[in-house]
Short mmCIF file of C-alpha atoms in Angstrom, two decimals:
data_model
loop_
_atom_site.label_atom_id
_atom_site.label_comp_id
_atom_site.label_asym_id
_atom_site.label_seq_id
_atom_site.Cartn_x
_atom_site.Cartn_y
_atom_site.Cartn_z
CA UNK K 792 0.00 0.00 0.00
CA UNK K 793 1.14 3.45 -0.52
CA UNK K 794 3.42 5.29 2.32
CA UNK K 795 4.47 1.65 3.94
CA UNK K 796 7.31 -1.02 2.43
CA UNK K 797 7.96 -4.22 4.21
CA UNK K 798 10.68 -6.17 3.23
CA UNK K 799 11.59 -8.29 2.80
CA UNK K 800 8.44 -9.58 0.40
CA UNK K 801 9.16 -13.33 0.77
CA UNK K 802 11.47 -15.32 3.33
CA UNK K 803 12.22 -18.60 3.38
CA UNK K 804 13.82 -20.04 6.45
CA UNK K 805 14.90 -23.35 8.15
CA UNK K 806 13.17 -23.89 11.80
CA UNK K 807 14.84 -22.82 14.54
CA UNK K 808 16.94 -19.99 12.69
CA UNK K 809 15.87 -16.31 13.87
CA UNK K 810 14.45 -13.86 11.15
CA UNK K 811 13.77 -10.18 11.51
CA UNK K 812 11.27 -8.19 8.85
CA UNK K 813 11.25 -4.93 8.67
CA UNK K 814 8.37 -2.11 7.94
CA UNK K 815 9.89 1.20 6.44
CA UNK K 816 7.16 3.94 6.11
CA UNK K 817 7.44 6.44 3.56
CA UNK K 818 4.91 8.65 5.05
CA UNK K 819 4.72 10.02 8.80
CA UNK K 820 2.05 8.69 10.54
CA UNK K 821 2.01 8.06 14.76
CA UNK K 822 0.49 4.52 14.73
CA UNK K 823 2.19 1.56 13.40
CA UNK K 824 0.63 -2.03 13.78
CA UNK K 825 1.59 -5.52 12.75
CA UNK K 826 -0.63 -8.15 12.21
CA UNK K 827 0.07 -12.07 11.14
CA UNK K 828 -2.57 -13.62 8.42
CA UNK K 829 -2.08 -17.08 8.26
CA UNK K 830 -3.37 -19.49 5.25
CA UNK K 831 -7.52 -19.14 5.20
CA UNK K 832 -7.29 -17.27 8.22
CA UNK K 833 -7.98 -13.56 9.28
CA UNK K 834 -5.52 -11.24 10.76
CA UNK K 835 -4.38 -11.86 13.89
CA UNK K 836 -3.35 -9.04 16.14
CA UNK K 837 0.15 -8.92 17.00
CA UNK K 838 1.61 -5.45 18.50
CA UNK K 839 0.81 -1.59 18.30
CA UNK K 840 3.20 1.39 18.38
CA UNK K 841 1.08 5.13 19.29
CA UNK K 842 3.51 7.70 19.67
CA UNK K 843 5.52 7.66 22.54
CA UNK K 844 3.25 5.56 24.21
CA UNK K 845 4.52 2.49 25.87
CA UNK K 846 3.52 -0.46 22.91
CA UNK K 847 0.70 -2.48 23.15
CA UNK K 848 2.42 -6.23 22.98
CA UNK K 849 -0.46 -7.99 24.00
CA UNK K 850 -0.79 -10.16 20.83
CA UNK K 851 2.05 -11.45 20.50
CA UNK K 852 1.78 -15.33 20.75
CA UNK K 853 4.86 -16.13 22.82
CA UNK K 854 8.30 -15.10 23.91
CA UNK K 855 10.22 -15.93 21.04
CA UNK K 856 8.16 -12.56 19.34
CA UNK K 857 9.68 -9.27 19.89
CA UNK K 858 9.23 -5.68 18.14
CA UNK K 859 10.54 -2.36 18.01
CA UNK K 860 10.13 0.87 16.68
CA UNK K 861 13.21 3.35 16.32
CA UNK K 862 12.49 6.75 16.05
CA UNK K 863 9.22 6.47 15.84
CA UNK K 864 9.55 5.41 11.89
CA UNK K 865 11.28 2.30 10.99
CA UNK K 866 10.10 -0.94 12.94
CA UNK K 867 11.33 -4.52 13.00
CA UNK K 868 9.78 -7.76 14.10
CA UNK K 869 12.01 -10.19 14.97
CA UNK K 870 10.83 -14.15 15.39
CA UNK K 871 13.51 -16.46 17.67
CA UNK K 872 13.99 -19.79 16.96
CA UNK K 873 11.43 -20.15 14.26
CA UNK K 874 8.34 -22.58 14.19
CA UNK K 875 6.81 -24.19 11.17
CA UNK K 876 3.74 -22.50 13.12
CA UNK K 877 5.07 -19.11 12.29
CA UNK K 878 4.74 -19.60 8.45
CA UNK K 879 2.38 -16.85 7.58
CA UNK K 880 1.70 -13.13 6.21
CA UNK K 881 3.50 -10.58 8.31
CA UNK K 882 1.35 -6.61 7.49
CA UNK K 883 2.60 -4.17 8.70
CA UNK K 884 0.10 -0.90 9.07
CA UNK K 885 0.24 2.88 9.51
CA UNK K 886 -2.28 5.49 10.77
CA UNK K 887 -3.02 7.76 13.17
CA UNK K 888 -4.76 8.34 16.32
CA UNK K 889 -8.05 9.91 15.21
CA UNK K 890 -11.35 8.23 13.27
CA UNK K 891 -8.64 7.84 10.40
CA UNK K 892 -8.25 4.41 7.88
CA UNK K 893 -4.81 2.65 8.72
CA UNK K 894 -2.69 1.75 5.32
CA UNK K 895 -1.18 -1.87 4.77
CA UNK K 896 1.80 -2.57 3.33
CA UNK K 897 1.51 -5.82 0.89
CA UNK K 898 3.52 -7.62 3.40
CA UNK K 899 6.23 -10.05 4.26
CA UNK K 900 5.49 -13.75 3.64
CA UNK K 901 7.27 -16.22 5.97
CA UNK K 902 8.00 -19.92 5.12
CA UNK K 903 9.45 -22.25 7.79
CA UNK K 904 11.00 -25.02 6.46
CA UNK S 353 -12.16 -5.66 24.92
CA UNK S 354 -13.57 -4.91 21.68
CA UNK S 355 -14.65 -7.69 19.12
CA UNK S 356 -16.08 -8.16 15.57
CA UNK S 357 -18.39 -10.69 14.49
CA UNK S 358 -19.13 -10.83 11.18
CA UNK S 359 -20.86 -13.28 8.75
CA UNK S 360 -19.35 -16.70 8.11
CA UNK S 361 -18.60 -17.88 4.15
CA UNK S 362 -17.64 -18.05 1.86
CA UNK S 363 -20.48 -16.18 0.17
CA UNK S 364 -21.17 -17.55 -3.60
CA UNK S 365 -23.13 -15.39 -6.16
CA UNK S 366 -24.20 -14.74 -9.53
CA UNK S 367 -23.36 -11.72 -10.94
CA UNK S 368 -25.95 -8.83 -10.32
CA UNK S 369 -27.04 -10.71 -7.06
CA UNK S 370 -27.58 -8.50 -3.95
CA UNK S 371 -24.69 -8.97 -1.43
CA UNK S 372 -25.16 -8.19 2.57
CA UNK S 373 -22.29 -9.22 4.68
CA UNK S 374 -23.51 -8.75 8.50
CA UNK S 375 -21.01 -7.21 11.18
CA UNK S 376 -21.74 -6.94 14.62
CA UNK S 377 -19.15 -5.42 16.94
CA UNK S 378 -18.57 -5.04 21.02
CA UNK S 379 -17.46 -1.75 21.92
CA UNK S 380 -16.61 0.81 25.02
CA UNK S 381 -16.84 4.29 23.85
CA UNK S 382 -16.81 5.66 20.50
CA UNK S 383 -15.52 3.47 17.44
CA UNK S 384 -14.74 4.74 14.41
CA UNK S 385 -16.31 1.42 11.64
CA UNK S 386 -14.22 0.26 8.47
CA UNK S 387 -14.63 -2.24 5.68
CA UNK S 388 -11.39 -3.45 4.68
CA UNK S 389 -11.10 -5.59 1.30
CA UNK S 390 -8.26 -7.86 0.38
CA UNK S 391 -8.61 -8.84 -3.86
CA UNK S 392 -6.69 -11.34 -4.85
CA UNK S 393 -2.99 -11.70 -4.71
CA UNK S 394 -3.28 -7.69 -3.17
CA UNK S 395 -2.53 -6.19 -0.05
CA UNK S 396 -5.59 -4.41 2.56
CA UNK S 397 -7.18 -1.69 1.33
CA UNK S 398 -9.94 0.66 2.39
CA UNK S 399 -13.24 0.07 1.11
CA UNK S 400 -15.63 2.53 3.51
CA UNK S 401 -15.68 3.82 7.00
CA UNK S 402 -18.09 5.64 9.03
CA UNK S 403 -16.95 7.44 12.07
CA UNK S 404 -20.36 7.91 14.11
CA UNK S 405 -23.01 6.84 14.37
CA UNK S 406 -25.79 6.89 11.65
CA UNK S 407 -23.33 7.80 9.29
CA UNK S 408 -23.21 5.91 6.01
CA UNK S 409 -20.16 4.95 4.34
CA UNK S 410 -19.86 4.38 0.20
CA UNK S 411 -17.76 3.12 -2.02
CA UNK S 412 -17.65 1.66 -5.60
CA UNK S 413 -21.55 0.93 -5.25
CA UNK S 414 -20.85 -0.50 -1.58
CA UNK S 415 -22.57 0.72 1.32
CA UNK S 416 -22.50 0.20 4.88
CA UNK S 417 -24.58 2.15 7.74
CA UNK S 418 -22.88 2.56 11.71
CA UNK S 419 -26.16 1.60 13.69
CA UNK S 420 -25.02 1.82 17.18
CA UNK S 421 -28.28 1.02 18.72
CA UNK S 422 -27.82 -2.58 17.01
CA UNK S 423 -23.99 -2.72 17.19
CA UNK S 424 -24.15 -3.14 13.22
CA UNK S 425 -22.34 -2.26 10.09
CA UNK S 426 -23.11 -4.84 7.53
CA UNK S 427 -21.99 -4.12 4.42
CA UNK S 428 -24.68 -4.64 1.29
CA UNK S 429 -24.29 -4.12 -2.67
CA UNK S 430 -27.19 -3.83 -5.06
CA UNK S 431 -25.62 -5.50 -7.81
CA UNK S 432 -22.13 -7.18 -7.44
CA UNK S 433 -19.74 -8.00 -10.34
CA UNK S 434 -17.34 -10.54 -10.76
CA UNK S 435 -14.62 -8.46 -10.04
CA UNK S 436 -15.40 -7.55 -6.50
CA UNK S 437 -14.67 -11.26 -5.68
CA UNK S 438 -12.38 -10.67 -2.80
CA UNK S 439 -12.37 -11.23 1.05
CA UNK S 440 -14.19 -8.32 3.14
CA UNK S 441 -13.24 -7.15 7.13
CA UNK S 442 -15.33 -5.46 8.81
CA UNK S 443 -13.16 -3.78 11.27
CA UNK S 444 -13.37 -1.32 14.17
CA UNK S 445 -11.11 1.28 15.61
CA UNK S 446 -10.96 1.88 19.38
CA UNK S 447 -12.01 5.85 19.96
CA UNK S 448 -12.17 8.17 22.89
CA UNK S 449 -9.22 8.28 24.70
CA UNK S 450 -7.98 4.42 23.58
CA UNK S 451 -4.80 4.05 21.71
CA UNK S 452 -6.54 3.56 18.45
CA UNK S 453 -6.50 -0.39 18.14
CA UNK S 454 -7.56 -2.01 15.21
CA UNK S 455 -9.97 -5.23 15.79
CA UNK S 456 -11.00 -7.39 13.02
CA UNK S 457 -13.59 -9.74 12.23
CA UNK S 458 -12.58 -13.09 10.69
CA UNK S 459 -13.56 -12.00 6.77
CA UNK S 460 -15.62 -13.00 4.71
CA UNK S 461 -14.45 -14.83 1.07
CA UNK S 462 -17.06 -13.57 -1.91
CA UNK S 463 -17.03 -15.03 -5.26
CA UNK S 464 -19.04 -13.44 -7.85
CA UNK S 465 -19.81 -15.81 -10.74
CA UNK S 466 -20.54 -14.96 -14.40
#
């Protein structure tokens, strides 16, 4: 989607190995999200950047998740010790606090192997 | 917390058919209402919000009104085409003083045949 660029667009990794993807938005915006989509499934929560606000991390499915934001721009989500589980779609979004629409990137898709 | 429910497919029609998709949503304070739609092999877009209630979103011949005395946005189209074949999320945004969370229901697969 326009203003946000995940790469990278597909990874392909062996279980067990760590793998970090990365949302780059072009366009300022206060509000950054990631969500997981998994095969048939819908989009599953993961974590939510506002500001300077402490994130809300309460979707992320276990330890081995972790995500940052630096700057308040650039954010990475980083997956330890990876899961054949994990395999999904990786979106990252962008908006803003307000009664505004959020924009998607076309995100990251993750294969464990 | 806040929830979406929305109606179960996949939804199968013939072209021209009239489409409702039902949404129900759990909410404290003010959400702002979205449909989302996901064509495919493409990322989320925006298909129509509504901020308050008895507002009426529109898009591309798409329609969808914020009842909040029902808790309902379903989304409806007078006469669908084959290319809005897609999967639809009704989705709500946490207003007021909340952080602006997204929820979203489960989607809903339509396929519009010739």
């Amino acid at each position: 989607g326009a203003g946000v660029s995940q790469s990278p667009s597909n990874k392909v990794t062996e279980k067990g190995k760590d793998v970090e993807l990365r949302c780059d938005p072009i366009s300022g915006h206060t509000a950054l999200y990631w969500y997981r989509q998994s095969l048939g499934q819908g989009l599953e929560f993961l974590i939510y950047f506002q500001g300077n606000s402490a994130p809300d991390k309460s979707g992320l499915p276990s330890d081995r998740f972790s995500a940052e934001r630096t700057g308040g721009s650039v954010s990475t989500l980083t997956i330890q010790r990876t899961q054949q589980e994990d395999s999904a779609v990786y979106l990252c979004a962008l908006g803003d606090r307000g009664p505004t629409e959020a924009f998607f990137g076309q995100g990251t898709r993750l294969t464990v192997v | 917390g806040n929830s979406v429910t929305q109606m179960e497919g996949p939804v199968t029609l013939s072209e021209e058919a009239f489409l409702t998709i039902n949404c129900t949503y759990t909410a404290t304070g003010y959400p702002s209402l979205f449909w989302y739609v996901q064509y495919p092999g493409e990322g989320l877009q925006l298909l129509l919000k509504a901020t308050k209630a008895d507002d009426k979103g529109s898009n591309k011949g798409f329609e969808a009104t914020y009842r909040k005395e029902t808790t309902s946005f379903h989304l409806e189209k007078g006469s669908v085409q084959v290319s809005d074949s897609a999967v639809y999320f009704c989705t709500l945004k946490a207003g007021g003083t909340s952080y602006g969370k997204l929820t979203f229901g489960q989607g809903t697969i339509l396929t519009v045949h010739p």
